[in-house]
mmCIF file of C-alpha atoms in Angstrom:
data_model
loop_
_atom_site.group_PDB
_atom_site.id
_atom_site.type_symbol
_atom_site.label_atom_id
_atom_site.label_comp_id
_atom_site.label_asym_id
_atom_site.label_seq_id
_atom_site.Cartn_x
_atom_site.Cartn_y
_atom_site.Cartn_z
ATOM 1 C CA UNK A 30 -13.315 -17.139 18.433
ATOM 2 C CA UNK A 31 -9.986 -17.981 16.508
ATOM 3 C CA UNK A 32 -7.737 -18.937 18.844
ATOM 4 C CA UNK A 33 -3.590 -19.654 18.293
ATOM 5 C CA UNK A 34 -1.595 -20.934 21.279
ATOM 6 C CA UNK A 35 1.800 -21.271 21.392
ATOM 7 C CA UNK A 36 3.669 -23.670 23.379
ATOM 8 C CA UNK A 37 5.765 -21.663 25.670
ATOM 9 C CA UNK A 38 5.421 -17.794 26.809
ATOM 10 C CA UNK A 39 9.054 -18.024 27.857
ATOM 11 C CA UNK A 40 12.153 -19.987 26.864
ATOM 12 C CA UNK A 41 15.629 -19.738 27.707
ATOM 13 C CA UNK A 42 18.279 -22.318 25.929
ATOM 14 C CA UNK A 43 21.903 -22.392 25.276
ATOM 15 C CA UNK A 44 24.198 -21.252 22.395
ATOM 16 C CA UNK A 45 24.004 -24.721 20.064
ATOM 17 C CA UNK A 46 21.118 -25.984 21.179
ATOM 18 C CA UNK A 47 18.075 -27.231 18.845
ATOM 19 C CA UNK A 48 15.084 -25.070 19.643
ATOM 20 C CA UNK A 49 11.430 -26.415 18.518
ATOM 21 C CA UNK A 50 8.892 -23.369 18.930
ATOM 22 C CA UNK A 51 5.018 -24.867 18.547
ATOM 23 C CA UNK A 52 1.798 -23.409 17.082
ATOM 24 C CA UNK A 53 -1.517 -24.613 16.821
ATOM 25 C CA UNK A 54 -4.547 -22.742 15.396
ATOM 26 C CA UNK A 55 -8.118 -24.230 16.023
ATOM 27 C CA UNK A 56 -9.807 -22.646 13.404
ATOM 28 C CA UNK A 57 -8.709 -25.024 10.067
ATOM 29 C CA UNK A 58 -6.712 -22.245 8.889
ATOM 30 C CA UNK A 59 -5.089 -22.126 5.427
ATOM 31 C CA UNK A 60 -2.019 -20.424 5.858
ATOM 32 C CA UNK A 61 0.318 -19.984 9.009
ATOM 33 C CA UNK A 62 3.022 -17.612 9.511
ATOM 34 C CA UNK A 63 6.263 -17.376 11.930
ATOM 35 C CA UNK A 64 7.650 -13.654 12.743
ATOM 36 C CA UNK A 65 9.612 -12.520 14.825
ATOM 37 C CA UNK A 66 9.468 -9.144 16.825
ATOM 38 C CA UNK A 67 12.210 -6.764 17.980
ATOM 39 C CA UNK A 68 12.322 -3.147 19.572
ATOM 40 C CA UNK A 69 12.515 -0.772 16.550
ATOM 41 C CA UNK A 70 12.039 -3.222 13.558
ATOM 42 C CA UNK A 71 8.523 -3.804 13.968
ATOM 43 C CA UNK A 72 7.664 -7.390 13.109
ATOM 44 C CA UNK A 73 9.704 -9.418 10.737
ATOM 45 C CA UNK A 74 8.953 -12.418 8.051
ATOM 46 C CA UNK A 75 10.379 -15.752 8.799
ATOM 47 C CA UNK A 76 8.540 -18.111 6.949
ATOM 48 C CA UNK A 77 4.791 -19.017 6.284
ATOM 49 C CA UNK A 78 2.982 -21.902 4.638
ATOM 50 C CA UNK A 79 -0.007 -22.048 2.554
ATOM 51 C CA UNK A 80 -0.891 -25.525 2.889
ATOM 52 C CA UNK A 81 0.208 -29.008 4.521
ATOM 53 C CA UNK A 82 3.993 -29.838 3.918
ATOM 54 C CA UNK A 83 4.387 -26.431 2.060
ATOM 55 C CA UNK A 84 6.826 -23.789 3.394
ATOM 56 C CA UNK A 85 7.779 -20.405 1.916
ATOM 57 C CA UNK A 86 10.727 -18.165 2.983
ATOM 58 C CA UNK A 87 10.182 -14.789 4.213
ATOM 59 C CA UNK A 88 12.512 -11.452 4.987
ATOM 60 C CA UNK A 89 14.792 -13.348 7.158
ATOM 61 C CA UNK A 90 14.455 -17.173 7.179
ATOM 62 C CA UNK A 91 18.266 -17.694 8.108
ATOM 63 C CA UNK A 92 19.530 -19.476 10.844
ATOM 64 C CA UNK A 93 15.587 -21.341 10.874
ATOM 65 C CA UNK A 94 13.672 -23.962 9.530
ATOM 66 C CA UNK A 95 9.566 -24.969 9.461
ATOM 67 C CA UNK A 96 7.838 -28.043 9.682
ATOM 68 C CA UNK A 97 4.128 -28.299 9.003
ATOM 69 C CA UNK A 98 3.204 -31.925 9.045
ATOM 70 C CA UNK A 99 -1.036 -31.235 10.007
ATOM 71 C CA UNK A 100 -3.286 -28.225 8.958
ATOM 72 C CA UNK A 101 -3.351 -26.921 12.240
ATOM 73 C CA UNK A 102 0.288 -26.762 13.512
ATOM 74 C CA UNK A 103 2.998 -25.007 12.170
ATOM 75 C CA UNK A 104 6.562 -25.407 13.995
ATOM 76 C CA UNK A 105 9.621 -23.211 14.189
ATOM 77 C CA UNK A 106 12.803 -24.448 14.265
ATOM 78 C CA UNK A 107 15.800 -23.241 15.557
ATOM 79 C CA UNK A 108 18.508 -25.674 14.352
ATOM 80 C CA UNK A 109 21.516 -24.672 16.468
ATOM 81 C CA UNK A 110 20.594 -21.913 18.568
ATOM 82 C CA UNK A 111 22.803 -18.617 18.902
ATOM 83 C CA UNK A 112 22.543 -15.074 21.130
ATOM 84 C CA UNK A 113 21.222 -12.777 17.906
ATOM 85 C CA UNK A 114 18.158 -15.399 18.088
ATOM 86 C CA UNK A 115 16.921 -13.931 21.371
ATOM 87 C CA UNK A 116 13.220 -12.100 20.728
ATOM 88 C CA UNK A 117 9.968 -12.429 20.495
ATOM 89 C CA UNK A 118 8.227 -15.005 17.840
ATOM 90 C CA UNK A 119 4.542 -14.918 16.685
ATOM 91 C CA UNK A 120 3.051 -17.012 15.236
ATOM 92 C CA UNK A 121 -0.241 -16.213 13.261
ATOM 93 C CA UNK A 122 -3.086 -17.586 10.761
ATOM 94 C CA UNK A 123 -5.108 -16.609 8.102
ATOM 95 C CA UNK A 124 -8.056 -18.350 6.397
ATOM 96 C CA UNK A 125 -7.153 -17.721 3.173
ATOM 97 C CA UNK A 126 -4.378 -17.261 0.554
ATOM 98 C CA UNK A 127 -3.602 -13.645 0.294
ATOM 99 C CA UNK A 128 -2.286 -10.923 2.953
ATOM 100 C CA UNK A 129 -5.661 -8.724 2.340
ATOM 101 C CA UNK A 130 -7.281 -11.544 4.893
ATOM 102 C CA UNK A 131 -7.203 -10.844 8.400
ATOM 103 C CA UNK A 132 -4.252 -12.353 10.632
ATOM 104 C CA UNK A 133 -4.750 -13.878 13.931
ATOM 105 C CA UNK A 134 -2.298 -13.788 16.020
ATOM 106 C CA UNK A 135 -0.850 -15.827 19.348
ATOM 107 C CA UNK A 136 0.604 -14.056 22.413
ATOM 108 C CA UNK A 137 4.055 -14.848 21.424
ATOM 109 C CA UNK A 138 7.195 -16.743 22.997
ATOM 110 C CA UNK A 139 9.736 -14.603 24.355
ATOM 111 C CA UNK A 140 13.113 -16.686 23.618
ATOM 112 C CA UNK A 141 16.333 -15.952 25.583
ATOM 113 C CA UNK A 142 19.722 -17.428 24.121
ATOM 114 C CA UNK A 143 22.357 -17.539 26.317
ATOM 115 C CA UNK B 4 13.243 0.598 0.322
ATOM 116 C CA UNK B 5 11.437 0.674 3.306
ATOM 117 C CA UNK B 6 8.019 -0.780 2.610
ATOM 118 C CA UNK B 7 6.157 1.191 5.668
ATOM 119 C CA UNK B 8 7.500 3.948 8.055
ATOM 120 C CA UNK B 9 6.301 4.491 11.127
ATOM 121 C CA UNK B 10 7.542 8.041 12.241
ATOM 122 C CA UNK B 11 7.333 8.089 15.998
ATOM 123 C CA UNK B 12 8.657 5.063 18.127
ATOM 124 C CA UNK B 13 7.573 6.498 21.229
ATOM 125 C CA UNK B 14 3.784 8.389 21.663
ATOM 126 C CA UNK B 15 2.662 9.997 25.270
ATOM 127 C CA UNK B 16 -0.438 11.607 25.720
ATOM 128 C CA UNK B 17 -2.621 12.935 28.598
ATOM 129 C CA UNK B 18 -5.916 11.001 29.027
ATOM 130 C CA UNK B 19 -9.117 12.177 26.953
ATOM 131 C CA UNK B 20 -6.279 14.318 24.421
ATOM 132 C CA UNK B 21 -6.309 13.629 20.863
ATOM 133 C CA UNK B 22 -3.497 11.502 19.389
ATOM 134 C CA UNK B 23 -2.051 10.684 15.844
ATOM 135 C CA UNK B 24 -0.096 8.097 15.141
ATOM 136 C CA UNK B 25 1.844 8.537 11.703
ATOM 137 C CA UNK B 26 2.513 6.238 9.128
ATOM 138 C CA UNK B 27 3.783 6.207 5.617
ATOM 139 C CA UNK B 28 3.810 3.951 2.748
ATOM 140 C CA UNK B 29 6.067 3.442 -0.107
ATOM 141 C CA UNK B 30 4.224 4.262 -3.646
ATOM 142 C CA UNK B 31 5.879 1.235 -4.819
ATOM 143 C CA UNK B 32 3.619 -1.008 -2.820
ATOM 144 C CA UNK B 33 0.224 -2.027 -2.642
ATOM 145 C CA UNK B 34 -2.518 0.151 -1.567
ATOM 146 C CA UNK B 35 -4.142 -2.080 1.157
ATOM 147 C CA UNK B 36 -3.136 -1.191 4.292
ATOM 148 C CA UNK B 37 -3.840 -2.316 8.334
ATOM 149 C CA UNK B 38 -3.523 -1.037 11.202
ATOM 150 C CA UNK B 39 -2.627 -3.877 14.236
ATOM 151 C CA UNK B 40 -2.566 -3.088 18.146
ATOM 152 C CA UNK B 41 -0.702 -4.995 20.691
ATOM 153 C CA UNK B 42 -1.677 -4.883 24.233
ATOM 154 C CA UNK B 43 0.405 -5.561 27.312
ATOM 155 C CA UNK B 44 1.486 -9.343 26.977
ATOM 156 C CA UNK B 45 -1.100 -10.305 24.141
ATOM 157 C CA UNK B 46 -0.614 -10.979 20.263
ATOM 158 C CA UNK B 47 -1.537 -8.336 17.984
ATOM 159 C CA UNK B 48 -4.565 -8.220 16.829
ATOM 160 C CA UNK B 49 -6.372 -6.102 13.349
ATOM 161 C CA UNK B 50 -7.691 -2.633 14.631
ATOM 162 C CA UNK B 51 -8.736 -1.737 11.147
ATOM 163 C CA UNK B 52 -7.814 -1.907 7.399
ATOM 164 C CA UNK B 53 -8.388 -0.219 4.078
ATOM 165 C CA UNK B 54 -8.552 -2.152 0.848
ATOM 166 C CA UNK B 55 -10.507 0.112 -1.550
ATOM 167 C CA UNK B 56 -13.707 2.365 -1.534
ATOM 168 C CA UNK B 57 -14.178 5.322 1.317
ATOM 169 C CA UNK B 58 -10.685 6.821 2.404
ATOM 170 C CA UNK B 59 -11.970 7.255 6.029
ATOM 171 C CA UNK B 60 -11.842 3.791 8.006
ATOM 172 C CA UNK B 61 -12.935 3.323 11.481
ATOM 173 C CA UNK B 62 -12.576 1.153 14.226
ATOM 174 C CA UNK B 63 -15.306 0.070 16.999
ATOM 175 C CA UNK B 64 -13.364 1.021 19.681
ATOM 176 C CA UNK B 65 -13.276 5.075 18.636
ATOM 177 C CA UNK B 66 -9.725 5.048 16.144
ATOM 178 C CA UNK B 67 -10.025 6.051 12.707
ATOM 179 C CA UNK B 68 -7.508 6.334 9.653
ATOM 180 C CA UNK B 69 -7.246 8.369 6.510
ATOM 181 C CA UNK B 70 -5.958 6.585 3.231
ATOM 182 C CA UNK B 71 -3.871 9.782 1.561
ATOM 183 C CA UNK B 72 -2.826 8.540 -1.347
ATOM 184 C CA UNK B 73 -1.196 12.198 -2.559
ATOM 185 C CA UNK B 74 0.641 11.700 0.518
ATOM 186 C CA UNK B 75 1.291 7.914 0.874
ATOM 187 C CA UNK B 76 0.293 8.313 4.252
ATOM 188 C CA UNK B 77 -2.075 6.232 6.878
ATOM 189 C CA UNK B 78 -2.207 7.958 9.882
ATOM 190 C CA UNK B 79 -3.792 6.844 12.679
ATOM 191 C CA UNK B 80 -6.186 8.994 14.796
ATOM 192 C CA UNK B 81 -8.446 9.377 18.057
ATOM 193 C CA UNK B 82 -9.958 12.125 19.195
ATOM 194 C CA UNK B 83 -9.884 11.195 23.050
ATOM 195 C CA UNK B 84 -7.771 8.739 24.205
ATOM 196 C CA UNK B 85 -8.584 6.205 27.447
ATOM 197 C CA UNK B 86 -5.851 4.301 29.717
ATOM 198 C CA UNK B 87 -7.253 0.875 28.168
ATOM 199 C CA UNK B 88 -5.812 2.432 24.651
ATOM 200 C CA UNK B 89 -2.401 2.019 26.210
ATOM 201 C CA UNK B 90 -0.627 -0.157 23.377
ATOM 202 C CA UNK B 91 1.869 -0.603 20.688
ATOM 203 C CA UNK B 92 0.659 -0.207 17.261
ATOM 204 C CA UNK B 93 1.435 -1.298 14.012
ATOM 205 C CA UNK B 94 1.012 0.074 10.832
ATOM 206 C CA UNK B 95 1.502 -2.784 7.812
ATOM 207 C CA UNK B 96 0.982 -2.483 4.073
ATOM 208 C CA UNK B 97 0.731 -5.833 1.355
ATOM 209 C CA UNK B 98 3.293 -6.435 -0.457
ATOM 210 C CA UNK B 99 3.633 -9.106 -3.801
ATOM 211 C CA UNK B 100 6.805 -10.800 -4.589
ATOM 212 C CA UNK B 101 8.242 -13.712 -6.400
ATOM 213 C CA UNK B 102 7.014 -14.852 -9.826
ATOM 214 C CA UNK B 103 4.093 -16.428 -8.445
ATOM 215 C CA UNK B 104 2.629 -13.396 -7.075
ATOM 216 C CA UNK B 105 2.564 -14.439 -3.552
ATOM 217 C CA UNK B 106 1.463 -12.087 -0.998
ATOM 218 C CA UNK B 107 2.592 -11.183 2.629
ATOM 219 C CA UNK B 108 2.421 -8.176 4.805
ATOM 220 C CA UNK B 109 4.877 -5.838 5.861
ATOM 221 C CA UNK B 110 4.305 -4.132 9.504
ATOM 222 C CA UNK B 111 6.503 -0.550 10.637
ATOM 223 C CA UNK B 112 8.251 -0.145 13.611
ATOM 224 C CA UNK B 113 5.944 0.236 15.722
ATOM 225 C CA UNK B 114 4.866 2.845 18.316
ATOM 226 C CA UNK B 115 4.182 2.486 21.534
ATOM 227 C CA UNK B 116 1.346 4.720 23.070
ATOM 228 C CA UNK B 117 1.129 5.456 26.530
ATOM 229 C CA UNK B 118 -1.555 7.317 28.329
ATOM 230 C CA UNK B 119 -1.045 9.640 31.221
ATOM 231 C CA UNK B 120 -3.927 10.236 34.085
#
């Protein structure tokens, strides 16, 4: 079974602080994606990477940064923290280039800025 | 544009009662399309997917959806629902962009289905 963990189920921080959110994926995934998931707009594009030390934006990549140093994490970065930042992130990974292949998701951190 | 529409937010049905849950596509995009579920406190996971061939996909758990391209539609269907189906659900669509041809997917809003005893 494919399985991606993410570091924290819950996380509350401050306005201005520096937020790292981890995933790992045991399955020597290709490609890992960041979204992020809010009542009404359905899940939304942060960034992705296809490979080591590659990063791609997605819809909304303001306001964050990625860091993908090994195959098998993939880290979100929140560099200074603010209130429109509190939701839900997913994380997710694929085996191969290309949306047609099936994404597997984690259970998601559910970030509170205060 | 919106990419993919998912018409109801909010979807509840009597247990063992049929349920549809609508989505549509832009004709702009791709033709491959997914269907995700999210349980209670768990990531989403695929339900089911259409990338080319039969129209009619189905899932192992009982759901089914109907590619319409005339329609640009993807609708989601079961013909008797069960408590354990209690979920939100995602309809998503590929979509290509930049120069390079890169490819990500685009979910709806999501709709949340909840099953009455």
């Amino acid at each position: 079974d494919v399985k991606v963990t993410q570091s924290s189920r819950y996380l509350v921080k401050r306005t201005g602080e520096k937020v790292f959110l981890e995933c790992v994926q045991d399955m020597d995934h290709e490609n890992m994606f960041w979204y992020r998931q809010d009542p009404g707009l359905g899940l939304r594009l942060i960034y992705f990477s296809y490979d080591v030390k590659m990063k791609e934006k997605g819809d909304i990549p303001e306001g964050y940064s990625v860091s993908r140093e090994k195959k098998e994490r993939f880290s979100l970065i929140l560099e200074s923290a603010s209130t429109n930042q509190t939701s839900m992130y997913l994380c997710a990974s694929s085996l191969f280039p290309g949306a047609i292949y099936e994404q597997y998701f984690g259970p998601g951190t559910r970030l509170t800025v205060t | 544009a919106q990419s993919v529409t998912q018409l109801d937010s909010q979807v509840p049905v009597f247990e063992e009662a049929p349920v549809e849950l609508r989505c549509n596509y832009s004709s702009s995009v791709s033709v491959y399309l997914f269907w995700y579920v999210q349980y209670p406190n768990q990531g989403l996971q695929l339900l089911l997917k259409y990338l080319s061939g039969s129209t009619l996909v189905e899932s192992i758990n009982g759901f089914e959806a109907e590619f319409n391209k005339s329609q640009t539609s993807f609708h989601l269907r079961k013909p008797s629902v069960h408590i354990s189906d209690t979920a939100e659900y995602f309809c998503a669509v590929i979509v290509t962009f930049g120069v390079q041809g890169a490819q990500k997917l685009v979910f709806g809003q999501g709709t949340r289905l909840t099953i009455n005893p």
